[in-house]
Coordinates of C-alpha atoms in Angstrom, one line a residue:
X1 CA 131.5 133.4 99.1
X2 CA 129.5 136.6 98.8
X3 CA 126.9 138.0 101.4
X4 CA 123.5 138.8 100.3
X5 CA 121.9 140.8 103.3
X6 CA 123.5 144.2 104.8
X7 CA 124.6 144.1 108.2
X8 CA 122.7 147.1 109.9
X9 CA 124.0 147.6 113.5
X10 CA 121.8 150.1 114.2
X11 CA 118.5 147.2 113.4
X12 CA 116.6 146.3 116.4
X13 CA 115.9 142.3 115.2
X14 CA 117.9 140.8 112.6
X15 CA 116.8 139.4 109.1
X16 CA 116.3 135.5 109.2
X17 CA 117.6 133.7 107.4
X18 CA 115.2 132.8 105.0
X19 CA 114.3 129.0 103.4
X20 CA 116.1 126.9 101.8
X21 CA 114.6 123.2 99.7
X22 CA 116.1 119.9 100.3
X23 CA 118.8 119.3 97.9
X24 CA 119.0 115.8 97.9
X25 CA 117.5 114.9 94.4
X26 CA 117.0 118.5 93.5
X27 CA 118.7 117.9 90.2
X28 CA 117.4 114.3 89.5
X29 CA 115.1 116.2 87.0
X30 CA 116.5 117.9 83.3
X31 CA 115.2 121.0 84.0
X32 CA 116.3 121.4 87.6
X33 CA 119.3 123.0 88.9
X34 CA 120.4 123.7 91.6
X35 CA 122.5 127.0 91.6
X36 CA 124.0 128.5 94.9
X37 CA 123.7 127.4 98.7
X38 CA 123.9 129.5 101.4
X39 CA 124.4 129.4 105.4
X40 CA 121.6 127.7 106.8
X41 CA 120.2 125.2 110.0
X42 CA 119.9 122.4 107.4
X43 CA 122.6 120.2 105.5
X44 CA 125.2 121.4 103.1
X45 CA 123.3 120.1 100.3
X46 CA 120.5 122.7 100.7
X47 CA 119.0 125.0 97.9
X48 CA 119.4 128.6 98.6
X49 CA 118.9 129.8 94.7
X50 CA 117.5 127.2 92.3
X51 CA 115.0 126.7 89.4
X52 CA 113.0 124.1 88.2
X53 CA 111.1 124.8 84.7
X54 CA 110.3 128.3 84.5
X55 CA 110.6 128.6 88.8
X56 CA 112.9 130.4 90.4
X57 CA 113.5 129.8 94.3
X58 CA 115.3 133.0 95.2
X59 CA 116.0 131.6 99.2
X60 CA 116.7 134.9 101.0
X61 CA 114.3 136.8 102.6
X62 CA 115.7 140.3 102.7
X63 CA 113.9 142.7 101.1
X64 CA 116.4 144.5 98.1
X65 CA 116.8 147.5 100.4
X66 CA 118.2 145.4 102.3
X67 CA 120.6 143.6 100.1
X68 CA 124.7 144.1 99.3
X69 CA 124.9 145.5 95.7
X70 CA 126.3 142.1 94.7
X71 CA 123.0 140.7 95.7
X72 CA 121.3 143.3 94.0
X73 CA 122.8 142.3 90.3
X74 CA 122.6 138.6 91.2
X75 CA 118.4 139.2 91.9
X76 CA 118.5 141.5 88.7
X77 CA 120.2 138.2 86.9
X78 CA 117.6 136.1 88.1
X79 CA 114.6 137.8 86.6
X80 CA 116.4 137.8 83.5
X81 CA 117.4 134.2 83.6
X82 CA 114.1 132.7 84.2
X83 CA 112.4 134.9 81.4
X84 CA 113.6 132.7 79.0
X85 CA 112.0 129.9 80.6
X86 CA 108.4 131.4 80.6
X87 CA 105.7 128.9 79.9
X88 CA 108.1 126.3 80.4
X89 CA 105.9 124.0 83.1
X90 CA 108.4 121.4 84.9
X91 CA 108.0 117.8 83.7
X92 CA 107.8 116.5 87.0
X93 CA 107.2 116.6 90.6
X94 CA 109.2 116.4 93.2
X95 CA 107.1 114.1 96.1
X96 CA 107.9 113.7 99.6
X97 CA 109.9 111.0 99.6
X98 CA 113.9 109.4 100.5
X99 CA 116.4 109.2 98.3
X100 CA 119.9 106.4 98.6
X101 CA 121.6 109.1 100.7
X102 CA 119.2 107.6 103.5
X103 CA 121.8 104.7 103.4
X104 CA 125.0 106.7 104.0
X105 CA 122.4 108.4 107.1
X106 CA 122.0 105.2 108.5
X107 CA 125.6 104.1 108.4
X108 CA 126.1 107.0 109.9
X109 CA 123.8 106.7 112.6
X110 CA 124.2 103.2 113.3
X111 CA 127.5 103.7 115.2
X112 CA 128.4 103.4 118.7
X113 CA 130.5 106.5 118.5
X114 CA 127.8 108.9 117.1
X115 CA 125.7 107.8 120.3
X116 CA 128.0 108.5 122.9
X117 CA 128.3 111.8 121.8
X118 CA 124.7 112.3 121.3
X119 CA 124.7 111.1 125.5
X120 CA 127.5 113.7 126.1
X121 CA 125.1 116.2 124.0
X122 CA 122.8 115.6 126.1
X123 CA 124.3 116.7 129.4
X124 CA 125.8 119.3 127.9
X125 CA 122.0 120.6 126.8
X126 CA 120.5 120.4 130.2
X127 CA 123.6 121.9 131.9
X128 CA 123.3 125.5 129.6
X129 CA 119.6 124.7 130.5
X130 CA 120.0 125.2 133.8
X131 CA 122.4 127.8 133.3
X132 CA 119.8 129.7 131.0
X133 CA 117.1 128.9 133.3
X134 CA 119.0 131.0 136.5
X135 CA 120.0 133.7 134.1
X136 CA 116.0 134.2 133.7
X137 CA 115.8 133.9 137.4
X138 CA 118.2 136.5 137.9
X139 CA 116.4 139.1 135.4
X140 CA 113.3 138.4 136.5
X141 CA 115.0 139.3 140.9
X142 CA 115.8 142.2 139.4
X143 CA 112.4 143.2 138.7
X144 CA 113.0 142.8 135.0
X145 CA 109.9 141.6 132.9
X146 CA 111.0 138.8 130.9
X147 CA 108.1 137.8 128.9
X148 CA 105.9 135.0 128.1
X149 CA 107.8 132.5 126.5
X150 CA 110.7 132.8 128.7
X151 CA 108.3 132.5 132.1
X152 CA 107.0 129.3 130.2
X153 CA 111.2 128.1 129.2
X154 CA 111.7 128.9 133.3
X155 CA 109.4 126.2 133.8
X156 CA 110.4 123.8 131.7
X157 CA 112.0 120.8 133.8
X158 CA 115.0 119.1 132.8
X159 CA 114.8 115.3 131.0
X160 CA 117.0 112.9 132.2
X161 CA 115.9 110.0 129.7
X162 CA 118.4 108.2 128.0
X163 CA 117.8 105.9 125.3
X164 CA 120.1 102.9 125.7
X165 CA 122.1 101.7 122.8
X166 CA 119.8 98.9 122.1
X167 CA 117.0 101.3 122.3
X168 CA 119.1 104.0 119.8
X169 CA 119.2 101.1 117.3
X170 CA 116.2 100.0 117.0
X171 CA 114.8 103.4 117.2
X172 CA 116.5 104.2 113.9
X173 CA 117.1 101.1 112.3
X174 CA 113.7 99.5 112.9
X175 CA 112.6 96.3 115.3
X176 CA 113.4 94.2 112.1
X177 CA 116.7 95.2 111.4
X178 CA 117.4 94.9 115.3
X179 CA 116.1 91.5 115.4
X180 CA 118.4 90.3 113.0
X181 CA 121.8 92.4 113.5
X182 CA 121.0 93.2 117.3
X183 CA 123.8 95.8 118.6
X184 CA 126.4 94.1 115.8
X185 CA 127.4 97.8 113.8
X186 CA 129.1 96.1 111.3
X187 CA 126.3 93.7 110.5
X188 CA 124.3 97.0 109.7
X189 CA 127.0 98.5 107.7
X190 CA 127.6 95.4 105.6
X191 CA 123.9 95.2 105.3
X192 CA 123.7 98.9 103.6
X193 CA 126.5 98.5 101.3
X194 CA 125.7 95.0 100.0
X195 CA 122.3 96.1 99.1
X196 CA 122.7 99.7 98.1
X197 CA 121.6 99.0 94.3
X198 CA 118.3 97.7 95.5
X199 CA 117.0 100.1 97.8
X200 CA 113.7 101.7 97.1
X201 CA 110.7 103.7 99.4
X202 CA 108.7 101.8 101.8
X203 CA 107.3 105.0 103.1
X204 CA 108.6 108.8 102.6
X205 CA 111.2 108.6 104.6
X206 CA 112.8 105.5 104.8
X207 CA 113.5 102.7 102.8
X208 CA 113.9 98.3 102.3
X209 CA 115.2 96.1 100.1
X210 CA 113.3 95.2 96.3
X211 CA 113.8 91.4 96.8
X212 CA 112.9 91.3 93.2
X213 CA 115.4 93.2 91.9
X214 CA 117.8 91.8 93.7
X215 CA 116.7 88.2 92.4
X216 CA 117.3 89.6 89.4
X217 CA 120.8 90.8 90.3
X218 CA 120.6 93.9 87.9
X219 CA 120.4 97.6 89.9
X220 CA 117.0 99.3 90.0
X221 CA 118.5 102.6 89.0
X222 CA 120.1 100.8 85.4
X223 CA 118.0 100.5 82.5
X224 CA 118.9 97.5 82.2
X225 CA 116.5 96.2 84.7
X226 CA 113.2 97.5 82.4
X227 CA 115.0 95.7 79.3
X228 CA 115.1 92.5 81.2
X229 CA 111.5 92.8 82.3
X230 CA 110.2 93.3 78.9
X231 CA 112.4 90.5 77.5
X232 CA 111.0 88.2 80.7
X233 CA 107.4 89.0 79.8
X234 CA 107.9 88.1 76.1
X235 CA 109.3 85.0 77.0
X236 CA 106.5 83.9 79.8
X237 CA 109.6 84.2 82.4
X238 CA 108.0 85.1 85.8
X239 CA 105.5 87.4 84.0
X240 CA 104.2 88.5 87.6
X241 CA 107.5 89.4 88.9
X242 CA 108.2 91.3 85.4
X243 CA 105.2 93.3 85.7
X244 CA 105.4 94.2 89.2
X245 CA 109.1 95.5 88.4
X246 CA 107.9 97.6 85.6
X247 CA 105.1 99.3 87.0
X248 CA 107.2 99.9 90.6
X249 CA 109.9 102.0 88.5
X250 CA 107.5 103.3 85.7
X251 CA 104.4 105.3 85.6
X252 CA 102.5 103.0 83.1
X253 CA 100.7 100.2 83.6
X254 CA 100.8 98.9 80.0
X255 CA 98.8 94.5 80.1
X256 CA 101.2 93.6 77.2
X257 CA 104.4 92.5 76.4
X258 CA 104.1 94.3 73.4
X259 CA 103.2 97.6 74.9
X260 CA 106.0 97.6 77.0
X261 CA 108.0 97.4 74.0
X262 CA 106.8 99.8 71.7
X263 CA 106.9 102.0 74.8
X264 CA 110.8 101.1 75.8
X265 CA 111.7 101.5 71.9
X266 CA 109.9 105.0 71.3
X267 CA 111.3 106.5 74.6
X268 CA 114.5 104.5 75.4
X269 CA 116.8 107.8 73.8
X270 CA 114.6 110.3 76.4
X271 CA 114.3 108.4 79.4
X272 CA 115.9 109.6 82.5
X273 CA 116.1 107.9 86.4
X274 CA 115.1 110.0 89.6
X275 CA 114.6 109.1 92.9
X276 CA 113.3 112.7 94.0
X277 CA 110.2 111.9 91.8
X278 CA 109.8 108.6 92.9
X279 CA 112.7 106.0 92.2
X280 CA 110.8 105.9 88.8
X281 CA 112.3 105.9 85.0
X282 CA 110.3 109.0 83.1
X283 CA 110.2 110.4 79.9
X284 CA 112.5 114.1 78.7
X285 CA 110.2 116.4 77.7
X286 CA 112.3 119.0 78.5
X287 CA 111.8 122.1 76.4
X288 CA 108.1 120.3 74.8
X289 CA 106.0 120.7 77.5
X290 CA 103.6 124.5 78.0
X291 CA 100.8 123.4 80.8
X292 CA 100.5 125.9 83.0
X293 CA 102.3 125.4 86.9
X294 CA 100.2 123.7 89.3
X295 CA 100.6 126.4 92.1
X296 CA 102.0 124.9 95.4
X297 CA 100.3 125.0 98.6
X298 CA 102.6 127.4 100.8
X299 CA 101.7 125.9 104.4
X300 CA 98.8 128.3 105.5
X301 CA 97.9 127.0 108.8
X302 CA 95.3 124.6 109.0
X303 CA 92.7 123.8 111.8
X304 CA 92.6 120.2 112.1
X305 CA 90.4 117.6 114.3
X306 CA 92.6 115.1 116.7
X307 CA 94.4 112.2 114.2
X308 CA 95.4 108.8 115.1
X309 CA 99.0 108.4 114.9
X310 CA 101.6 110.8 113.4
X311 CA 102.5 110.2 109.5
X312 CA 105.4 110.8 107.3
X313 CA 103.3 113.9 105.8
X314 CA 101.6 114.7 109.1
X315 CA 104.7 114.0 111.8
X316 CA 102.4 115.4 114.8
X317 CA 99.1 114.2 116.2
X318 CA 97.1 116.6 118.7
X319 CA 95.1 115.2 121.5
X320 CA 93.0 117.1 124.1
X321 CA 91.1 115.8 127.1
X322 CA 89.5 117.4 130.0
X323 CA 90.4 115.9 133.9
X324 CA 88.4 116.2 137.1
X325 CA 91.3 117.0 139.7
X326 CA 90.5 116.2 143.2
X327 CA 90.6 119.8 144.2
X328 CA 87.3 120.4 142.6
X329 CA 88.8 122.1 139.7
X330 CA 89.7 120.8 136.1
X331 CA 92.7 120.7 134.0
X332 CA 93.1 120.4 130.5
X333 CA 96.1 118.4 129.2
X334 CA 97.1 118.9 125.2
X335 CA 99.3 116.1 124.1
X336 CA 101.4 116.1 121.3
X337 CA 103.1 112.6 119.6
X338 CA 106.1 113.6 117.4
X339 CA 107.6 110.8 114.8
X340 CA 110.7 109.1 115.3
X341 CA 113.4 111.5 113.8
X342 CA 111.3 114.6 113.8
X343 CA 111.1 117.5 117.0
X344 CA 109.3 120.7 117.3
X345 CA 111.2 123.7 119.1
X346 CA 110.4 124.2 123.4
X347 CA 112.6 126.7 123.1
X348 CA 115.0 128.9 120.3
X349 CA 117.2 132.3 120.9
X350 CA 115.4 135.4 119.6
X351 CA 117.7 135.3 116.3
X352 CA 116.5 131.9 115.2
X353 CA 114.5 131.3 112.4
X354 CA 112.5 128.3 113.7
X355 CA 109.1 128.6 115.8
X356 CA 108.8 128.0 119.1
X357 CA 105.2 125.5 120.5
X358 CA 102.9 127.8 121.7
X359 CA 99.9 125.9 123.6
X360 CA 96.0 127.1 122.9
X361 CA 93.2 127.6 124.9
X362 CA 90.1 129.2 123.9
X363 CA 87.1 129.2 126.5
X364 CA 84.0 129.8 127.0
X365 CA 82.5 133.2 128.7
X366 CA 83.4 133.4 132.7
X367 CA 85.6 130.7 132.4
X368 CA 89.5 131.3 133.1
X369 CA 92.6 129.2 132.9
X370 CA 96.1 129.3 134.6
X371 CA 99.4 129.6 133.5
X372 CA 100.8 126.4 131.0
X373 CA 103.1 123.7 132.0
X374 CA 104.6 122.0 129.8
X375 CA 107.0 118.1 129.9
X376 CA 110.7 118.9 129.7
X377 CA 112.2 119.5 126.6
X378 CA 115.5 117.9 125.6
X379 CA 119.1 120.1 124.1
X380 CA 118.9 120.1 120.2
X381 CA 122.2 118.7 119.2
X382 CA 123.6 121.2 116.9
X383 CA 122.0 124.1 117.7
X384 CA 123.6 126.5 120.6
X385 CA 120.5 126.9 122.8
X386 CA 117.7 125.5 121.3
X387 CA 115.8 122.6 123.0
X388 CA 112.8 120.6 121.6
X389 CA 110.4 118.1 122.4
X390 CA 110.6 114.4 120.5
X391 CA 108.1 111.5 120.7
X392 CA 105.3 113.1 123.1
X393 CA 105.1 116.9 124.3
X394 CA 102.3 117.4 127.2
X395 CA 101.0 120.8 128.1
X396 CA 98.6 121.3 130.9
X397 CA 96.6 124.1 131.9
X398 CA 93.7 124.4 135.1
X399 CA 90.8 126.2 134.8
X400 CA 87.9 127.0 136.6
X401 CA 85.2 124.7 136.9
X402 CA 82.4 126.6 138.5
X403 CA 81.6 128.2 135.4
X404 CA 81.2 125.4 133.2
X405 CA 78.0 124.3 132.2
X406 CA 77.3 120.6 130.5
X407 CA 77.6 121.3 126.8
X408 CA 79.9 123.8 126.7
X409 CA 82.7 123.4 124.2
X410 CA 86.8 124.1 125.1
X411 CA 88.3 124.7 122.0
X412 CA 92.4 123.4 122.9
X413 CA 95.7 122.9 120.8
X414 CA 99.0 123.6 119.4
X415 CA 100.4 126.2 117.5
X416 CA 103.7 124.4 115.6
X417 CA 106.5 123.9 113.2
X418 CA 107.5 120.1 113.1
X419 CA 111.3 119.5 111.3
X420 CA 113.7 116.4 111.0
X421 CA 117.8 116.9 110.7
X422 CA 117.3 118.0 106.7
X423 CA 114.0 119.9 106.6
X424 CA 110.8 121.9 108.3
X425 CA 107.1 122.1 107.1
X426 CA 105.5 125.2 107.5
X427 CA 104.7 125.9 110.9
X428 CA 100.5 125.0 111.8
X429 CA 97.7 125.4 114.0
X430 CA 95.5 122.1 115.3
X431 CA 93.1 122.7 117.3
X432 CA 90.6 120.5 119.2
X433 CA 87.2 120.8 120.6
X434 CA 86.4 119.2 124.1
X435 CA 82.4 119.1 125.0
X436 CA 82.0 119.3 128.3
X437 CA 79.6 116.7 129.8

């Protein structure tokens, strides 16, 4: 082990941490590698350094006056390693999508065990919330001003839902799975195992069974399986099934048998298998290929417009709406619906790198609002303090209604970073417009 950042006792904030990519299938591609870790929030598999064609992810964010002198020589090594690589594009993209590790997850999770603890994580949570919570009471007796986001944290009720176990399983393993295995763990586990070979993505983050693979009883990750489609096609064998198989672990979309072929024959000696770029068999071009690299977006925040339902590349939807109270006065509720398996942060210590929710309001001229309040959060299992909101977040706010004309617009929503258990997108800002009628 070696440290990379100086400890400065005399620094008023620390240094985060800095970001780390998703190692699993980080070196499904020749000319990836991953090189170091390094302590992070995410899973041991995590990228601190790495380098993919001729880029370099150096992970930590501390500026080099800021570094050990071992770090120093390691960053100096790294400019010099990835000059050799100049104009070396990579020769493929990494998408957004699950790998076969999601099977060893869901073995994992499917397990009566791992939910009791997650119900004895839970009281846990909301006692050191209620023990945070009359800390902050405590400051704030003594006259002590403790800010914004704490005022808004010493609000923040406590959540006593509990899922039940039938509810835990079907919350992970999906309504179809339940319906077959109900509460039976080793049905699940059998289930994973037996078909491990034939997984492949029904959406980014989870995956089923290829039925046709398995009909064919050859692995999807084997080359074996594109020899037998070929061979199928040339011999009029299930030509539909053949085709379907080829173009589901391929990027062509070659009509012919003796495309296909030609194809398999010319590349056969280059081809490689990766799940990170798709569960698909490409060609090596290591070293042959000079494009230029398609620069990648770096999450600037967006303003986006109220979506349906939350996505595997969009995990949370903001709604806003506008609600005559019986006082005379109005309140304006922003809701937030999270994805199964994904949270964002209600509350992190100052030293965390992760963002905490911040509601927004913008008004019109002469009109005020009151002070947010926001659903409970719930403890983040594995992180000492923290506490997020999962499936829906509401924050409401009054304001005052004398001023507001018909036609005026409220302009409401949610300043965020959405993560799962392996990885965050950049934090963003959504924000919708109510027209006041």
């Amino acid at each position: 082990m070696w440290k990379v950042i100086k400890e400065d006792p005399a620094a008023k904030d620390k240094y985060i941490i800095g970001m780390v990519a998703h190692g699993e299938g980080f070196n499904d591609s020749p000319d990836a590698e991953a090189i170091s870790g390094g302590v992070c929030l995410k899973n041991a598999e995590a990228v601190a350094l790495g380098r993919q064609g001729n880029y370099f992810m150096w992970g930590f964010s501390a500026s080099p006056n800021h570094m050990t002198d071992e770090a120093k020589d390691v960053f100096v090594n790294t400019v010099c390693y990835i000059k050799k690589f100049d104009h070396q594009a990579p020769i493929m993209k990494k998408v957004q999508i699950e790998n076969r590790e999601w099977v060893n997850e869901m073995i994992y999770r499917s397990d009566k065990a791992l939910y009791q603890k997650t119900l004895i994580a839970r009281k846990e949570g909301n006692a050191r919330l209620l023990k945070m919570q009359q800390e902050l009471k405590d400051r704030k007796a003594k006259g002590e001003d403790i800010g914004k986001g704490n005022e808004a944290f010493l609000k923040m009720p406590v959540s006593d839902d509990v899922q039940s176990f039938d509810e835990y399983l079907k919350s992970w393993t999906g309504s179809g799975m339940y319906d077959a295995f109900g509460t039976n763990v080793e049905a699940y586990h059998k289930y994973y195992r037996d078909n491990l070979e034939y997984f492949y993505p029904v959406d980014a983050y989870s995956l089923q069974v290829d039925e046709d693979a398995k009909k064919l009883g050859i692995s999807n990750r084997k080359i074996e399986l594109l020899e037998k489609c070929i061979n199928m096609l040339e011999k009029g064998e299930e030509p539909a099934l053949a085709q379907r198989v080829l173009e589901r672990y391929t990027t062509e979309k070659f009509t012919s048998a003796k495309e296909w072929r030609e194809w398999l024959t010319k590349n056969k000696p280059n081809f490689y298998y990766t799940e990170a770029g798709g569960f698909k068999f490409m060609v090596n071009t290591y070293k042959t290929e000079t494009a230029a690299i398609v620069p990648v977006s770096t999450g600037n925040i967006k303003t986006a417009n109220a979506a349906t339902i939350p996505t595997r590349t969009d995990p949370v939807t903001v709604s806003a709406t506008l609600i005559n109270e019986a006082n005379g006065k109005k309140q304006v509720v922003v809701k937030a619906e999270i994805l199964q398996g994904w949270h964002i942060y209600a509350y992190v210590p100052k030293d965390s790198p992760f963002i905490t929710t911040q509601p927004i309001i913008e008004l019109p001229e002469g009109v005020t609002s009151g002070e947010w309040q926001a659903s409970a959060g719930v403890p983040f299992t594995g992180g000492e303090g923290m506490f997020v909101w999962e499936g829906i977040a509401t924050f409401k706010t009054e304001i005052s209604a004398a001023s507001l004309k018909p036609g005026v617009v409220i302009k409401c929503g949610l300043y965020y970073q959405v993560c799962d258990n392996n990885k965050c997108f950049p934090p963003k800002r959504k924000i919708i417009e109510i027209q006041v009628l």
